[in-house]
Short mmCIF file of C-alpha atoms and ligand atoms in Angstrom, two decimals:
data_model
loop_
_atom_site.label_atom_id
_atom_site.label_comp_id
_atom_site.label_asym_id
_atom_site.label_seq_id
_atom_site.Cartn_x
_atom_site.Cartn_y
_atom_site.Cartn_z
CA UNK A 1 21.74 8.04 -12.15
CA UNK A 2 23.13 4.54 -11.69
CA UNK A 3 20.07 2.55 -10.69
CA UNK A 4 20.37 -1.21 -10.24
CA UNK A 5 17.25 -2.12 -8.30
CA UNK A 6 13.72 -0.85 -8.86
CA UNK A 7 11.29 -1.44 -6.02
CA UNK A 8 7.56 -1.21 -6.58
CA UNK A 9 5.02 -0.45 -3.92
CA UNK A 10 2.11 -2.86 -4.39
CA UNK A 11 -1.21 -1.44 -3.15
CA UNK A 12 -2.48 1.29 -5.47
CA UNK A 13 0.77 1.18 -7.42
CA UNK A 14 0.60 -2.32 -8.99
CA UNK A 15 -3.03 -3.09 -8.20
CA UNK A 16 -6.26 -1.59 -6.86
CA UNK A 17 -6.50 -1.55 -3.07
CA UNK A 18 -7.77 1.59 -1.37
CA UNK A 19 -11.14 1.67 -3.22
CA UNK A 20 -11.86 -1.83 -1.84
CA UNK A 21 -11.15 -0.65 1.71
CA UNK A 22 -13.32 2.44 1.17
CA UNK A 23 -16.19 0.29 -0.10
CA UNK A 24 -15.88 -1.91 2.97
CA UNK A 25 -15.81 1.09 5.25
CA UNK A 26 -19.04 2.38 3.65
CA UNK A 27 -20.73 -0.95 4.33
CA UNK A 28 -19.47 -0.91 7.90
CA UNK A 29 -20.78 2.65 8.44
CA UNK A 30 -24.21 1.62 7.13
CA UNK A 31 -24.18 -1.37 9.45
CA UNK A 32 -23.81 0.90 12.47
CA UNK A 33 -26.15 3.69 11.35
CA UNK A 34 -28.54 2.92 14.20
CA UNK A 35 -25.91 4.09 16.67
CA UNK A 36 -24.12 6.96 14.94
CA UNK A 37 -24.38 8.94 11.72
CA UNK A 38 -22.52 7.38 8.78
CA UNK A 39 -19.70 9.92 8.77
CA UNK A 40 -19.07 9.65 12.52
CA UNK A 41 -18.74 5.87 12.33
CA UNK A 42 -16.03 6.39 9.73
CA UNK A 43 -14.20 8.78 12.02
CA UNK A 44 -14.47 6.37 14.95
CA UNK A 45 -13.14 3.53 12.82
CA UNK A 46 -10.16 5.61 11.72
CA UNK A 47 -9.47 6.55 15.34
CA UNK A 48 -9.47 2.86 16.33
CA UNK A 49 -7.20 1.95 13.43
CA UNK A 50 -4.67 4.61 14.39
CA UNK A 51 -4.70 3.46 18.02
CA UNK A 52 -4.10 -0.14 16.93
CA UNK A 53 -1.54 0.46 14.21
CA UNK A 54 1.50 -0.12 16.41
CA UNK A 55 -0.07 -3.35 17.76
CA UNK A 56 -1.51 -4.90 14.61
CA UNK A 57 0.46 -3.27 11.80
CA UNK A 58 -1.03 -2.69 8.36
CA UNK A 59 -3.42 -4.97 6.52
CA UNK A 60 -6.86 -6.54 6.47
CA UNK A 61 -6.68 -8.55 9.70
CA UNK A 62 -5.89 -5.51 11.83
CA UNK A 63 -8.64 -3.64 9.98
CA UNK A 64 -11.12 -6.40 10.89
CA UNK A 65 -10.23 -6.26 14.57
CA UNK A 66 -10.59 -2.49 14.47
CA UNK A 67 -14.06 -2.83 12.92
CA UNK A 68 -15.13 -5.19 15.72
CA UNK A 69 -13.72 -2.90 18.41
CA UNK A 70 -15.38 0.15 16.85
CA UNK A 71 -18.74 -1.63 16.60
CA UNK A 72 -18.59 -2.47 20.29
CA UNK A 73 -17.54 1.02 21.32
CA UNK A 74 -20.05 3.04 19.30
CA UNK A 75 -22.88 0.74 20.36
CA UNK A 76 -21.86 0.83 24.01
CA UNK A 77 -21.36 -2.93 23.81
CA UNK A 78 -24.94 -3.46 22.67
CA UNK A 79 -24.21 -4.39 19.04
CA UNK A 80 -25.62 -7.83 18.29
CA UNK A 81 -23.48 -10.81 17.42
CA UNK A 82 -25.05 -10.53 13.98
CA UNK A 83 -23.38 -7.12 13.55
CA UNK A 84 -20.02 -8.52 14.63
CA UNK A 85 -20.43 -11.46 12.28
CA UNK A 86 -21.18 -9.09 9.39
CA UNK A 87 -18.09 -6.97 10.17
CA UNK A 88 -15.91 -10.09 10.11
CA UNK A 89 -17.57 -11.12 6.86
CA UNK A 90 -16.71 -7.74 5.30
CA UNK A 91 -13.06 -8.37 6.14
CA UNK A 92 -13.12 -11.88 4.72
CA UNK A 93 -14.67 -10.52 1.53
CA UNK A 94 -11.73 -8.12 1.27
CA UNK A 95 -9.31 -11.03 1.55
CA UNK A 96 -11.08 -12.79 -1.32
CA UNK A 97 -11.21 -9.91 -3.77
CA UNK A 98 -9.79 -10.52 -7.21
CA UNK A 99 -6.59 -8.71 -8.15
CA UNK A 100 -7.07 -5.84 -10.54
CA UNK A 101 -3.76 -4.72 -12.02
CA UNK A 102 -3.47 -1.00 -12.73
CA UNK A 103 -3.11 0.20 -16.28
CA UNK A 104 0.40 -0.02 -17.71
CA UNK A 105 1.82 -2.23 -14.95
CA UNK A 106 2.44 -5.32 -17.11
CA UNK A 107 3.96 -3.26 -19.89
CA UNK A 108 6.38 -1.57 -17.47
CA UNK A 109 7.42 -4.84 -15.83
CA UNK A 110 7.91 -6.54 -19.17
CA UNK A 111 10.06 -3.65 -20.40
CA UNK A 112 12.24 -3.38 -17.31
CA UNK A 113 12.55 -7.11 -16.61
CA UNK A 114 16.08 -8.35 -17.26
CA UNK A 115 17.45 -4.80 -17.33
CA UNK A 116 17.07 -4.05 -13.64
CA UNK A 117 16.51 -6.14 -10.55
CA UNK A 118 12.83 -5.67 -9.82
CA UNK A 119 11.46 -6.05 -6.32
CA UNK A 120 8.17 -5.53 -4.53
CA UNK A 121 8.30 -3.48 -1.33
CA UNK A 122 4.94 -3.41 0.40
CA UNK A 123 3.29 -3.15 3.79
CA UNK A 124 0.30 -5.27 4.78
CA UNK A 125 -0.44 -8.77 6.01
CA UNK A 126 2.18 -11.30 4.93
CA UNK A 127 -0.24 -13.99 3.80
CA UNK A 128 -2.61 -11.55 2.09
CA UNK A 129 0.13 -9.83 0.11
CA UNK A 130 1.58 -13.21 -0.90
CA UNK A 131 -1.89 -14.28 -2.02
CA UNK A 132 -2.32 -11.10 -4.06
CA UNK A 133 1.05 -11.54 -5.74
CA UNK A 134 0.30 -15.15 -6.65
CA UNK A 135 -3.08 -14.20 -8.09
CA UNK A 136 -1.71 -11.15 -9.89
CA UNK A 137 0.14 -13.14 -12.54
CA UNK A 138 3.14 -10.78 -12.31
CA UNK A 139 5.10 -12.51 -9.54
CA UNK A 140 7.63 -13.96 -12.01
CA UNK A 141 8.92 -10.49 -12.92
CA UNK A 142 10.33 -9.96 -9.43
CA UNK A 143 13.67 -11.02 -7.95
CA UNK A 144 12.57 -10.39 -4.42
CA UNK A 145 9.41 -9.66 -2.47
CA UNK A 146 9.74 -7.65 0.71
CA UNK A 147 6.66 -7.48 2.94
CA UNK A 148 7.51 -4.75 5.40
CA UNK A 149 5.93 -4.06 8.76
CA UNK A 150 6.45 -0.37 8.11
CA UNK A 151 8.06 1.92 5.57
CA UNK A 152 10.25 4.17 7.64
CA UNK A 153 13.86 5.03 6.96
CA UNK A 154 15.12 2.13 9.09
CA UNK A 155 12.93 -0.34 7.17
CA UNK A 156 14.33 0.83 3.84
CA UNK A 157 17.89 0.71 5.18
CA UNK A 158 17.30 -2.91 6.10
CA UNK A 159 15.94 -3.69 2.63
CA UNK A 160 18.86 -1.98 0.86
CA UNK A 161 21.31 -3.82 3.06
CA UNK A 162 19.60 -7.08 2.16
CA UNK A 163 19.80 -6.19 -1.54
CA UNK A 164 23.51 -5.49 -1.02
CA UNK A 165 23.63 -2.21 -2.94
CA UNK A 166 24.42 1.38 -2.03
CA UNK A 167 21.31 3.51 -1.49
CA UNK A 168 21.88 5.57 -4.65
CA UNK A 169 21.39 2.44 -6.78
CA UNK A 170 17.90 1.97 -5.36
CA UNK A 171 14.77 3.43 -6.95
CA UNK A 172 11.40 3.23 -5.23
CA UNK A 173 8.11 3.73 -7.09
CA UNK A 174 4.89 4.27 -5.24
CA UNK A 175 1.69 6.20 -4.68
CA UNK A 176 2.44 7.41 -1.15
CA UNK A 177 4.73 10.41 -0.67
CA UNK A 178 4.83 9.61 3.02
CA UNK A 179 5.75 5.93 2.75
CA UNK A 180 7.28 5.41 -0.68
CA UNK A 181 9.10 8.67 -1.33
CA UNK A 182 10.25 10.72 1.66
CA UNK A 183 12.00 7.98 3.68
CA UNK A 184 13.81 6.70 0.55
CA UNK A 185 15.07 10.18 -0.38
CA UNK A 186 16.16 10.69 3.24
CA UNK A 187 18.50 7.69 3.12
CA UNK A 188 20.02 8.64 -0.24
CA UNK A 189 17.87 6.59 -2.63
CA UNK A 190 15.82 7.65 -5.64
CA UNK A 191 12.03 7.83 -5.51
CA UNK A 192 9.35 8.51 -8.10
CA UNK A 193 5.83 9.36 -7.04
CA UNK A 194 2.95 7.89 -9.05
CA UNK A 195 -0.25 9.28 -7.58
CA UNK A 196 -3.43 7.23 -7.35
CA UNK A 197 -6.82 8.92 -7.50
CA UNK A 198 -7.59 8.13 -3.87
CA UNK A 199 -5.36 7.87 -0.79
CA UNK A 200 -5.96 6.48 2.70
CA UNK A 201 -6.19 9.34 5.24
CA UNK A 202 -3.20 7.94 7.13
CA UNK A 203 -0.97 8.23 4.05
CA UNK A 204 -2.10 11.73 3.08
CA UNK A 205 0.36 14.55 3.51
CA UNK A 206 0.69 17.99 2.02
CA UNK A 207 4.28 18.14 1.00
CA UNK A 208 6.13 19.73 -1.86
CA UNK A 209 9.11 17.56 -2.71
CA UNK A 210 12.08 19.27 -4.26
CA UNK A 211 15.00 16.85 -4.43
CA UNK A 212 17.45 15.87 -7.18
CA UNK A 213 16.60 12.16 -6.72
CA UNK A 214 12.87 12.75 -7.00
CA UNK A 215 10.52 12.66 -9.99
CA UNK A 216 6.81 13.29 -10.08
CA UNK A 217 5.14 11.01 -12.65
CA UNK A 218 1.58 11.02 -13.91
CA UNK A 219 1.38 7.29 -14.60
CA UNK A 220 3.53 4.22 -14.14
CA UNK A 221 4.35 3.95 -17.85
CA UNK A 222 6.33 7.20 -17.61
CA UNK A 223 8.97 5.22 -15.68
CA UNK A 224 10.17 3.77 -18.97
CA UNK A 225 11.19 7.15 -20.33
CA UNK A 226 12.41 8.48 -16.99
CA UNK A 227 15.27 5.98 -16.62
CA UNK A 228 17.68 4.45 -19.13
CA UNK A 229 16.15 1.20 -20.41
CA UNK A 230 18.92 -0.06 -22.72
CA UNK A 231 21.41 -1.09 -20.06
MG1 MG B 1 0.52 2.06 -1.97
#
């Protein structure tokens, strides 16, 4: 292992994210209960999000537009403007949430800082992710912040090219096997999976990873013992 750059996924790896979205979704489902049962609204919202993903990309703004579209569809265009206003308000609340760092994150960054080049590699809205980083208090640990429109093999190739290193000097840490692990292993990088207790349906996959460049960790602090730190 000759790792030079360690890239961290942000949402649900550095800080809490998915629980906030789930809370918002619950509120949205309650808002539309007059039209459809709670659970069905959730399914309709997910369907809209998946249809819009290639148009809007990941992040809160696309999620807001999908809430509005879903409200109109499930109500047969009869939802009041008050409902639409509330849905937009839910999205704005999401954008204003405080940043809650996950346990062990600061300790890991402090330990690895200066020994490796640390970068953030995240999807989501540009402005929102920049805001979260600024508010997180950990921005200064990172050499580079990459806000990616997607996390496919081609996106990682671009990032590694930008970092000017061979793929086998790149280590990605993240909570999504689909986005943070499999594409990185496929292009010759290293990837460690750090599961979070809840995962967005879109990121969920059943996959057993068996690869020499892969490690399954229980928590982010295990990174410190999984790679050489005195370099
Ligand atoms: Mg994540």
